[in-house]
PDB file of C-alpha atoms in Angstrom:
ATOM      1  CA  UNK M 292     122.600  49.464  63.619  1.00  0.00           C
ATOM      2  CA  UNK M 293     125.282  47.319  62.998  1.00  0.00           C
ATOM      3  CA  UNK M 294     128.874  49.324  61.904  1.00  0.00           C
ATOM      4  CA  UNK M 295     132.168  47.778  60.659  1.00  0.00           C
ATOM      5  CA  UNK M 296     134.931  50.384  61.031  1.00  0.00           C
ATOM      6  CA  UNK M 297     138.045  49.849  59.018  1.00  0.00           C
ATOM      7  CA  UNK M 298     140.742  51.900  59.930  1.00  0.00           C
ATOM      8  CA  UNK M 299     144.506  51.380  60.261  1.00  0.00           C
ATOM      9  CA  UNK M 300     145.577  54.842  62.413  1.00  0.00           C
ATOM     10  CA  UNK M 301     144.158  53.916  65.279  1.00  0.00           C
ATOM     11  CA  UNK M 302     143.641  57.285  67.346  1.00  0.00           C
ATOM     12  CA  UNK M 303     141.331  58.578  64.154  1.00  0.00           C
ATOM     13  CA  UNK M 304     139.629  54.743  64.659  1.00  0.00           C
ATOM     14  CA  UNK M 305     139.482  54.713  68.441  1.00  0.00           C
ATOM     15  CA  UNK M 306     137.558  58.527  68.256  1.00  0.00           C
ATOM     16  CA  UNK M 307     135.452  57.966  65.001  1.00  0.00           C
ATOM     17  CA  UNK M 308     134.023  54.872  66.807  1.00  0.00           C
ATOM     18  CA  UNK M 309     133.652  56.362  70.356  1.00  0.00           C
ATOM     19  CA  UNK M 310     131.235  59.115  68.166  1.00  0.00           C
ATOM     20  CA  UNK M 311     129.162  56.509  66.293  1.00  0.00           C
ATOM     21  CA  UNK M 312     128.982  54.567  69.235  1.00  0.00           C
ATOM     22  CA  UNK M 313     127.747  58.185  71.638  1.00  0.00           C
ATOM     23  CA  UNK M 314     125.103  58.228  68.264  1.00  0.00           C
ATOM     24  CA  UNK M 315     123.889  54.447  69.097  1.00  0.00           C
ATOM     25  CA  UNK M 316     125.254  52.365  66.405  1.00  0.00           C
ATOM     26  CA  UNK M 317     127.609  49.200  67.375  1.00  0.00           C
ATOM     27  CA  UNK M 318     130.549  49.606  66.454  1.00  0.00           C
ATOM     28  CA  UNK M 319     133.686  46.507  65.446  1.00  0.00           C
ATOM     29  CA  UNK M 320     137.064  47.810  64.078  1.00  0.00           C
ATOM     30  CA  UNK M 321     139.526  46.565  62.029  1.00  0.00           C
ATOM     31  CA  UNK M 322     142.832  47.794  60.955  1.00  0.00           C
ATOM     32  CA  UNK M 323     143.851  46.141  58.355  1.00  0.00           C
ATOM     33  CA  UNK M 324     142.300  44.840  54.920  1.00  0.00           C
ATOM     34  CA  UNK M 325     142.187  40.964  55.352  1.00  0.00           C
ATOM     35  CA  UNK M 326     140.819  41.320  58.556  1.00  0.00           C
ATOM     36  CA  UNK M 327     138.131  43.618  56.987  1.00  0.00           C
ATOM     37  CA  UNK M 328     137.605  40.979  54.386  1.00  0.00           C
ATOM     38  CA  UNK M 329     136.889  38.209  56.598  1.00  0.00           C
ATOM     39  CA  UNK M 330     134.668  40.171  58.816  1.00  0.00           C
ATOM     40  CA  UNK M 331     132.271  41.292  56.007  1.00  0.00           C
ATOM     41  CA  UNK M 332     131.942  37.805  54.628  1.00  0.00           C
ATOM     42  CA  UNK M 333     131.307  36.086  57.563  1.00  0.00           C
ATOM     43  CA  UNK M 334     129.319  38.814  59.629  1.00  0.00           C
ATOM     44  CA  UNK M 335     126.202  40.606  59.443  1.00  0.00           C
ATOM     45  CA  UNK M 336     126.708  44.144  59.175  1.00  0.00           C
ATOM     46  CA  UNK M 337     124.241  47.160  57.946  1.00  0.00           C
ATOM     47  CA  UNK M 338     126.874  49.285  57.142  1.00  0.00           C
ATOM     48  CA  UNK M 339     130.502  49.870  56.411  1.00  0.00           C
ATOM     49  CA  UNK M 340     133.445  52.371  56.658  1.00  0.00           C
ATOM     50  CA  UNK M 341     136.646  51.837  54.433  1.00  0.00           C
ATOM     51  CA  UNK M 342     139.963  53.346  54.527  1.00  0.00           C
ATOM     52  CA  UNK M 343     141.366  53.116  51.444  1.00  0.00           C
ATOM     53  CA  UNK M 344     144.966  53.435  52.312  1.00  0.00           C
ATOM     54  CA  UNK M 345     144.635  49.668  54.304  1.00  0.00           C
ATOM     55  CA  UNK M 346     147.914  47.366  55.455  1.00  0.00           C
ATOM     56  CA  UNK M 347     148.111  43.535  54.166  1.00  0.00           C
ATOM     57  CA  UNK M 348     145.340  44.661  51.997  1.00  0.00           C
ATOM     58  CA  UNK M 349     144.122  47.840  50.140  1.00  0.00           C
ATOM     59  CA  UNK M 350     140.528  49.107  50.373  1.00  0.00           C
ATOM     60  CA  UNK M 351     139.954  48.605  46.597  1.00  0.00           C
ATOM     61  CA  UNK M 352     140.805  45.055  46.583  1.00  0.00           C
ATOM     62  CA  UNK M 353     138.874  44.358  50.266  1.00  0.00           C
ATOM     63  CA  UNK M 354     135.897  46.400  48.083  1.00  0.00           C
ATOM     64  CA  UNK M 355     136.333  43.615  44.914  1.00  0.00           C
ATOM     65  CA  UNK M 356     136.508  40.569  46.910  1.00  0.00           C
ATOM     66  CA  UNK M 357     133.407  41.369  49.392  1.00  0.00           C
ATOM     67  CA  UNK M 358     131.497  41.967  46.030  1.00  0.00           C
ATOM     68  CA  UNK M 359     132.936  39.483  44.326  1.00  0.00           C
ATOM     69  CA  UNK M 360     130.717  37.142  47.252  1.00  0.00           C
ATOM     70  CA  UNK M 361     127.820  38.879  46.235  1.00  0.00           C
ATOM     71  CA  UNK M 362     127.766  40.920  49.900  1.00  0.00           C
ATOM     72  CA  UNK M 363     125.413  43.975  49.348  1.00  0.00           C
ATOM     73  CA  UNK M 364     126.447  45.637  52.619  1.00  0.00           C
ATOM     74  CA  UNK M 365     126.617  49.736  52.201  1.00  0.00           C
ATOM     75  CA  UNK M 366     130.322  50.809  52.208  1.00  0.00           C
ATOM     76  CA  UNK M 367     131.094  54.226  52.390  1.00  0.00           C
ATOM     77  CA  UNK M 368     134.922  54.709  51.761  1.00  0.00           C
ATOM     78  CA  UNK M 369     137.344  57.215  53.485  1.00  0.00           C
ATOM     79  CA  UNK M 370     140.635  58.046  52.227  1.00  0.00           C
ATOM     80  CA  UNK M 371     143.060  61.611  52.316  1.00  0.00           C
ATOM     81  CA  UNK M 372     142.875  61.528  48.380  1.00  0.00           C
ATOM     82  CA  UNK M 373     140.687  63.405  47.341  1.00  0.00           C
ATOM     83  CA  UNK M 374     140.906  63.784  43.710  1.00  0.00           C
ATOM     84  CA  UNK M 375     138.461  62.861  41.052  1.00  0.00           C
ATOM     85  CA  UNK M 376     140.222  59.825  39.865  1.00  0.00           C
ATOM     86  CA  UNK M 377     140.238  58.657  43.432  1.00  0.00           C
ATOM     87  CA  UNK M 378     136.885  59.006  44.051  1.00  0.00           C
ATOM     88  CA  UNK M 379     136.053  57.362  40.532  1.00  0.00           C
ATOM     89  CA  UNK M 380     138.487  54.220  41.585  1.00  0.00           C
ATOM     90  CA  UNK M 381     136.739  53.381  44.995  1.00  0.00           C
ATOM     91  CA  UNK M 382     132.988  53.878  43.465  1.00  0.00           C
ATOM     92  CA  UNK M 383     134.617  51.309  40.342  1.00  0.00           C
ATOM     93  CA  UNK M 384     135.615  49.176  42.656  1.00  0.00           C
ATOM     94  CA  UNK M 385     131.558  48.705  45.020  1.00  0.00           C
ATOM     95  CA  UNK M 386     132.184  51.856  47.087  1.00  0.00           C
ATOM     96  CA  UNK M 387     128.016  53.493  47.778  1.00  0.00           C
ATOM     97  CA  UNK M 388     129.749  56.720  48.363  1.00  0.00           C
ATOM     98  CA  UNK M 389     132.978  58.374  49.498  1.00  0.00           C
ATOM     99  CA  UNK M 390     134.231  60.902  51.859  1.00  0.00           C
ATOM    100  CA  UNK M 391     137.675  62.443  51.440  1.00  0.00           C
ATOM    101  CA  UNK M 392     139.822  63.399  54.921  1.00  0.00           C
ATOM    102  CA  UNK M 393     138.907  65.760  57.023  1.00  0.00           C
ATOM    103  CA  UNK M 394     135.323  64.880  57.519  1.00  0.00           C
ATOM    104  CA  UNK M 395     132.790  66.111  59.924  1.00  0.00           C
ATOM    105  CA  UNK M 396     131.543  63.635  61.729  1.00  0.00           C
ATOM    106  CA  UNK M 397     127.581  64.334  61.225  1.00  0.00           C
ATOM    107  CA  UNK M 398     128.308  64.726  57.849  1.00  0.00           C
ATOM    108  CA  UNK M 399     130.083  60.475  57.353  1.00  0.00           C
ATOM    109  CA  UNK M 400     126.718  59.789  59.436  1.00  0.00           C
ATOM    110  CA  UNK M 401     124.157  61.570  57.446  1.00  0.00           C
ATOM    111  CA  UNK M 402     126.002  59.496  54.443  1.00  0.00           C
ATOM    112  CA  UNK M 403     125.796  56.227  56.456  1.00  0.00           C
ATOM    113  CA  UNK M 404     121.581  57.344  56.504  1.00  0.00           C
ATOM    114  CA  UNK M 405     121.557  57.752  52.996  1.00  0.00           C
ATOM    115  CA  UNK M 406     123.368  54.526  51.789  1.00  0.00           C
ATOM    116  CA  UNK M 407     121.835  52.145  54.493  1.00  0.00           C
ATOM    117  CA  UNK M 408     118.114  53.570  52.760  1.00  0.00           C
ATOM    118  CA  UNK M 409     119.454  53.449  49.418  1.00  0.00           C
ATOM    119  CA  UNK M 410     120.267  49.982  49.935  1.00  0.00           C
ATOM    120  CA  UNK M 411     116.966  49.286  52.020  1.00  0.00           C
ATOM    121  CA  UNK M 412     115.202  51.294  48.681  1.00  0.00           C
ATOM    122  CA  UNK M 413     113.652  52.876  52.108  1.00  0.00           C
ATOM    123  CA  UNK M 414     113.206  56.265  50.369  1.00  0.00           C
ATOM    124  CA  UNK M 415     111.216  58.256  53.184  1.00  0.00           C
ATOM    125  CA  UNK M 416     113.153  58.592  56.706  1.00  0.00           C
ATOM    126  CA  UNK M 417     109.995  57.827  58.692  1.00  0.00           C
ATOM    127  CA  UNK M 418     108.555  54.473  59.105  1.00  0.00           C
ATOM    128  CA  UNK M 419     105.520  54.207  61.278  1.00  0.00           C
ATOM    129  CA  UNK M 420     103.726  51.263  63.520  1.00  0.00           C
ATOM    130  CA  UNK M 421     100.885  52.517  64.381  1.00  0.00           C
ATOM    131  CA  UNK M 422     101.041  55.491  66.884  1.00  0.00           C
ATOM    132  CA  UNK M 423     105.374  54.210  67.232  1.00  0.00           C
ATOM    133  CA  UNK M 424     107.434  56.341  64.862  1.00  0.00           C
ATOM    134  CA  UNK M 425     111.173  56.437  64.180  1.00  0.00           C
ATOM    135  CA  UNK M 426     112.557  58.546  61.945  1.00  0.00           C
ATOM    136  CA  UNK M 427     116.236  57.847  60.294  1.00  0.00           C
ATOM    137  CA  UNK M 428     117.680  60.696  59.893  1.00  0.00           C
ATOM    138  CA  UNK M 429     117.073  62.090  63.879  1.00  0.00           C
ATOM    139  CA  UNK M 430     117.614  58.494  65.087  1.00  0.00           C
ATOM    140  CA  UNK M 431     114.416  59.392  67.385  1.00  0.00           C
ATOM    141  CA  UNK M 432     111.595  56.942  68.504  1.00  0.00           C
ATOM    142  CA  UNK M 433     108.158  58.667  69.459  1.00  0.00           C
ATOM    143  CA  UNK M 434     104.704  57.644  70.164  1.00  0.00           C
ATOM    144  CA  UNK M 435     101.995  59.971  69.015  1.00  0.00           C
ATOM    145  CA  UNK M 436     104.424  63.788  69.284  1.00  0.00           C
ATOM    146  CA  UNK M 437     106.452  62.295  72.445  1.00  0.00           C
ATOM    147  CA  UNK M 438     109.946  61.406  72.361  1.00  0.00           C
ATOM    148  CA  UNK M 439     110.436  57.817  73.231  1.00  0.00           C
ATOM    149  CA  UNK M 440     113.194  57.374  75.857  1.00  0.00           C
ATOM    150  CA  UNK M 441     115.262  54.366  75.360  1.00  0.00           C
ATOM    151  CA  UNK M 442     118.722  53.295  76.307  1.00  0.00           C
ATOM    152  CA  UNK M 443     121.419  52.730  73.752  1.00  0.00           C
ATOM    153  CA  UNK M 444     120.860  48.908  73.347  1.00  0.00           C
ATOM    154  CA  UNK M 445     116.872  49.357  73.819  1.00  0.00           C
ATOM    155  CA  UNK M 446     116.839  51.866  70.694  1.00  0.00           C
ATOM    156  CA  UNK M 447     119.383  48.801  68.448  1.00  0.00           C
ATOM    157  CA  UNK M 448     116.667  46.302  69.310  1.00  0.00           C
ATOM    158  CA  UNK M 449     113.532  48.400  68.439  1.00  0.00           C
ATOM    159  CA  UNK M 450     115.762  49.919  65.534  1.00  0.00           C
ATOM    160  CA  UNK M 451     116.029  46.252  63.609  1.00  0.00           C
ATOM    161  CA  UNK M 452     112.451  45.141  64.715  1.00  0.00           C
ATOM    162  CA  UNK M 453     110.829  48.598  63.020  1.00  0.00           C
ATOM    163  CA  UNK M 454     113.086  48.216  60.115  1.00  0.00           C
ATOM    164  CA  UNK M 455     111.583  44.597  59.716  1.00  0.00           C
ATOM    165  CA  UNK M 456     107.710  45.571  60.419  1.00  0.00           C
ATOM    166  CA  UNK M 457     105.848  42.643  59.808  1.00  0.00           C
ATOM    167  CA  UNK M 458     108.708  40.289  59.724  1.00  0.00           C
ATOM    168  CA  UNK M 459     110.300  37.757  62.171  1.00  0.00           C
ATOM    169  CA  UNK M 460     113.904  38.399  63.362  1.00  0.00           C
ATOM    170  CA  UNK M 461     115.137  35.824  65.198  1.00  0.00           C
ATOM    171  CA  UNK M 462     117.161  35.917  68.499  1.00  0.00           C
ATOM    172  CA  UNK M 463     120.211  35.245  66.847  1.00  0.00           C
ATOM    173  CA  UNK M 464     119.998  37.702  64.427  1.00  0.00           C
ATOM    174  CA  UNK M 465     118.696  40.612  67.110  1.00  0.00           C
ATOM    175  CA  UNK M 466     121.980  39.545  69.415  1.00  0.00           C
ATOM    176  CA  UNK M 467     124.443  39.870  66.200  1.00  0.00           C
ATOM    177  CA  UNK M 468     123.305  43.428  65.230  1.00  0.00           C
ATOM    178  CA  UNK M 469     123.013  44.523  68.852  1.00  0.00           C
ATOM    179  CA  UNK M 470     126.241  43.107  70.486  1.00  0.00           C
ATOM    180  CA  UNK M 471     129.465  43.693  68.941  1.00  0.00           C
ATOM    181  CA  UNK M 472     132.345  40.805  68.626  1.00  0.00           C
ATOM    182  CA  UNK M 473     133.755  42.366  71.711  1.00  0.00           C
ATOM    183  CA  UNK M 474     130.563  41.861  74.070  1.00  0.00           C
ATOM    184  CA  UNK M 475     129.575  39.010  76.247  1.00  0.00           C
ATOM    185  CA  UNK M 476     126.054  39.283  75.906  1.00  0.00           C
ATOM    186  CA  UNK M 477     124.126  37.309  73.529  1.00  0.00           C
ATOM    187  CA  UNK M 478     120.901  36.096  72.343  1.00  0.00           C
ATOM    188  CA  UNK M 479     119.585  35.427  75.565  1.00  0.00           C
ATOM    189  CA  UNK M 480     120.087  38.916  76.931  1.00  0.00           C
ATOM    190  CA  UNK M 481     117.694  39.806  74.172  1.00  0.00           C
ATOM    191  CA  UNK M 482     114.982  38.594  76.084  1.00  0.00           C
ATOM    192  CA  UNK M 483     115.960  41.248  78.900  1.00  0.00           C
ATOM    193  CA  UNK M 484     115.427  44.207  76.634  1.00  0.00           C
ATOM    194  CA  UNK M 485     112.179  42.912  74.427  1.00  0.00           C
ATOM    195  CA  UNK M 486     110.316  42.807  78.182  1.00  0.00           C
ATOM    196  CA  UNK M 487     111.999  46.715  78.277  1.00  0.00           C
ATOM    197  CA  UNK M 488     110.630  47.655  75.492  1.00  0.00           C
ATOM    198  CA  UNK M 489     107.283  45.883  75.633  1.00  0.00           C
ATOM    199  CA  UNK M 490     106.661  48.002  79.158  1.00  0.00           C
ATOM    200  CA  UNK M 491     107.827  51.920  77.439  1.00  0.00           C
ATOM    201  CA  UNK M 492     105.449  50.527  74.671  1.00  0.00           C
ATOM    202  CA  UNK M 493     102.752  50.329  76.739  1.00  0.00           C
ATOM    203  CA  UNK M 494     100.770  53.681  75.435  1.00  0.00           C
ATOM    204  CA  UNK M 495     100.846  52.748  71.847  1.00  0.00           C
ATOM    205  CA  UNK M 496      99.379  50.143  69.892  1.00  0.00           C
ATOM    206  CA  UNK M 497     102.707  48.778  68.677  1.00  0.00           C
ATOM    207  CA  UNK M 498     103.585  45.614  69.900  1.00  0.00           C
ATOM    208  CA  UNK M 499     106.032  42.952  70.160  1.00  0.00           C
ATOM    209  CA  UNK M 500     105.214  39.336  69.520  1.00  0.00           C
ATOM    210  CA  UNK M 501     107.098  36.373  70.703  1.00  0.00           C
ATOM    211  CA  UNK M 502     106.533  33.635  67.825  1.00  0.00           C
ATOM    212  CA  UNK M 503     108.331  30.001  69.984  1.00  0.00           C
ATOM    213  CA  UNK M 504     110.942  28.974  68.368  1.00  0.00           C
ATOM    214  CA  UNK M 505     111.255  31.489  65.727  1.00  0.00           C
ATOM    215  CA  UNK M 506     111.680  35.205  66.977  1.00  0.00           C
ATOM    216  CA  UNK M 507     110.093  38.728  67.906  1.00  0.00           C
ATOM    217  CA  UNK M 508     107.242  40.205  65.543  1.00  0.00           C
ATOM    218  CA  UNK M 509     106.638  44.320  65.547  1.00  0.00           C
ATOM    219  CA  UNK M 510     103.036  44.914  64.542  1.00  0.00           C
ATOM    220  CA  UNK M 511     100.001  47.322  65.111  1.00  0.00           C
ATOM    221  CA  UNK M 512      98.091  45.188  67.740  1.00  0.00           C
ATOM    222  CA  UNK M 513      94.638  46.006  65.788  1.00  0.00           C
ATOM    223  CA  UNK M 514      97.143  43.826  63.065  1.00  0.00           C
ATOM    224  CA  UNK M 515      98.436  41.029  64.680  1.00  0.00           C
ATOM    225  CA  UNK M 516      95.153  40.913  67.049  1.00  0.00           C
ATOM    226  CA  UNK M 517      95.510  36.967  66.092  1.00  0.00           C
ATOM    227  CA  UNK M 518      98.927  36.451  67.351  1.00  0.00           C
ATOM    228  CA  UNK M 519      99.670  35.561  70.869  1.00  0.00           C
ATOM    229  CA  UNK M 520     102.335  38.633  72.858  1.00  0.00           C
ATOM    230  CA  UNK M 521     103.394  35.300  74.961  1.00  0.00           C
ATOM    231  CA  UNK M 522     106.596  36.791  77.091  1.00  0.00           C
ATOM    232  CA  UNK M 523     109.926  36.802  76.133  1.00  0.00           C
TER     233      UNK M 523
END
């Protein structure tokens, strides 16, 4: 998953991002609020983390204008005030929830969970293809009762296409919630990790399908026994 990190003191930003990114989400930063802004308009994010206490622009107002655009993405707000009226201000203003300084870190991501499913109206943890499992609150892929191993940018890839069961994702779309603004990679490096992930899928009967031209397809295979698994 896909994580926009707004944070202005940049040791706090540089370690809280280090630990979602040692937890397997991608991680961009930004330090400042019309930086934020533009990001969240014109990216594709699943999630969010606001400072409230922002330069150029303050968290409320980067919280007004992104839902002001209509742009639905989960934010969950951080900010040393913790006082009622501070927490009533940031959920006024779009905040999905809100975690006062100090935090524990498993706590903000159990939180990130909980608004990314609220969002999703994804109301059990554990979504199932077939004998493939993942659960959302672990972060853990298995097939049948065994752990499946995957590397950090194997488990963002499967991640989206489980979340989409049934749906096509296209390259593009797989490449801009796997790679962060940072990375080199791109859509065709996708095709590298789908023929990954089709081997370690092997023993199950979850599949991925190449549709030409459009994108990747998770189904059962018993499901999509008319569709073609044609390669990358």
């Amino acid at each position: 998953m896909r994580i926009l990190l707004i944070e202005d003191n940049l040791p706090l930003s540089s370690w809280l991002s280090q630990a979602l990114r040692r937890g397997g989400y991608t991680v961009d930063c930004a330090s400042d609020g019309e930086t934020a802004t533009h990001l969240l308009l014109g990216q594709q994010f699943d999630a969010a983390i606001l400072d409230m206490g922002l330069p150029r622009m303050p968290g409320p107002e980067v919280l007004r204008r992104v839902r002001a655009r209509g742009i639905n993405v989960p934010i969950l707000v951080l900010t040393a005030e913790g006082g009622l009226q501070a927490r009533i201000a940031g959920l006024d203003a779009g905040a999905d929830d809100y975690l006062p300084k100090p935090f524990d870190v498993g706590e903000l991501e159990a939180r990130l969970r909980a608004i990314i499913r609220r969002k999703s109206d994804q109301k059990n943890p554990e979504i199932a293809c077939g004998t493939l499992s993942y659960n959302s609150n672990t972060r853990l892929f298995c097939i049948g009762a065994q752990e499946l191993k995957l590397t950090p940018r194997e488990h963002a890839v499967l991640e989206i296409l489980i979340h989409n069961i049934g749906k096509t994702v296209s390259k593009t779309s797989l490449a801009d919630g796997v790679f962060s603004l940072g990375d080199e990679s791109g859509p065709t490096t996708v095709e590298v990790y789908m023929s990954r992930l089709r081997k370690k899928l092997t023993s199950s009967d979850a599949r991925i399908f190449t549709l030409r031209g459009l994108g990747y397809l998770l189904k059962q295979s018993s499901a999509a026994a008319d569709l073609k698994d044609d390669g990358p």
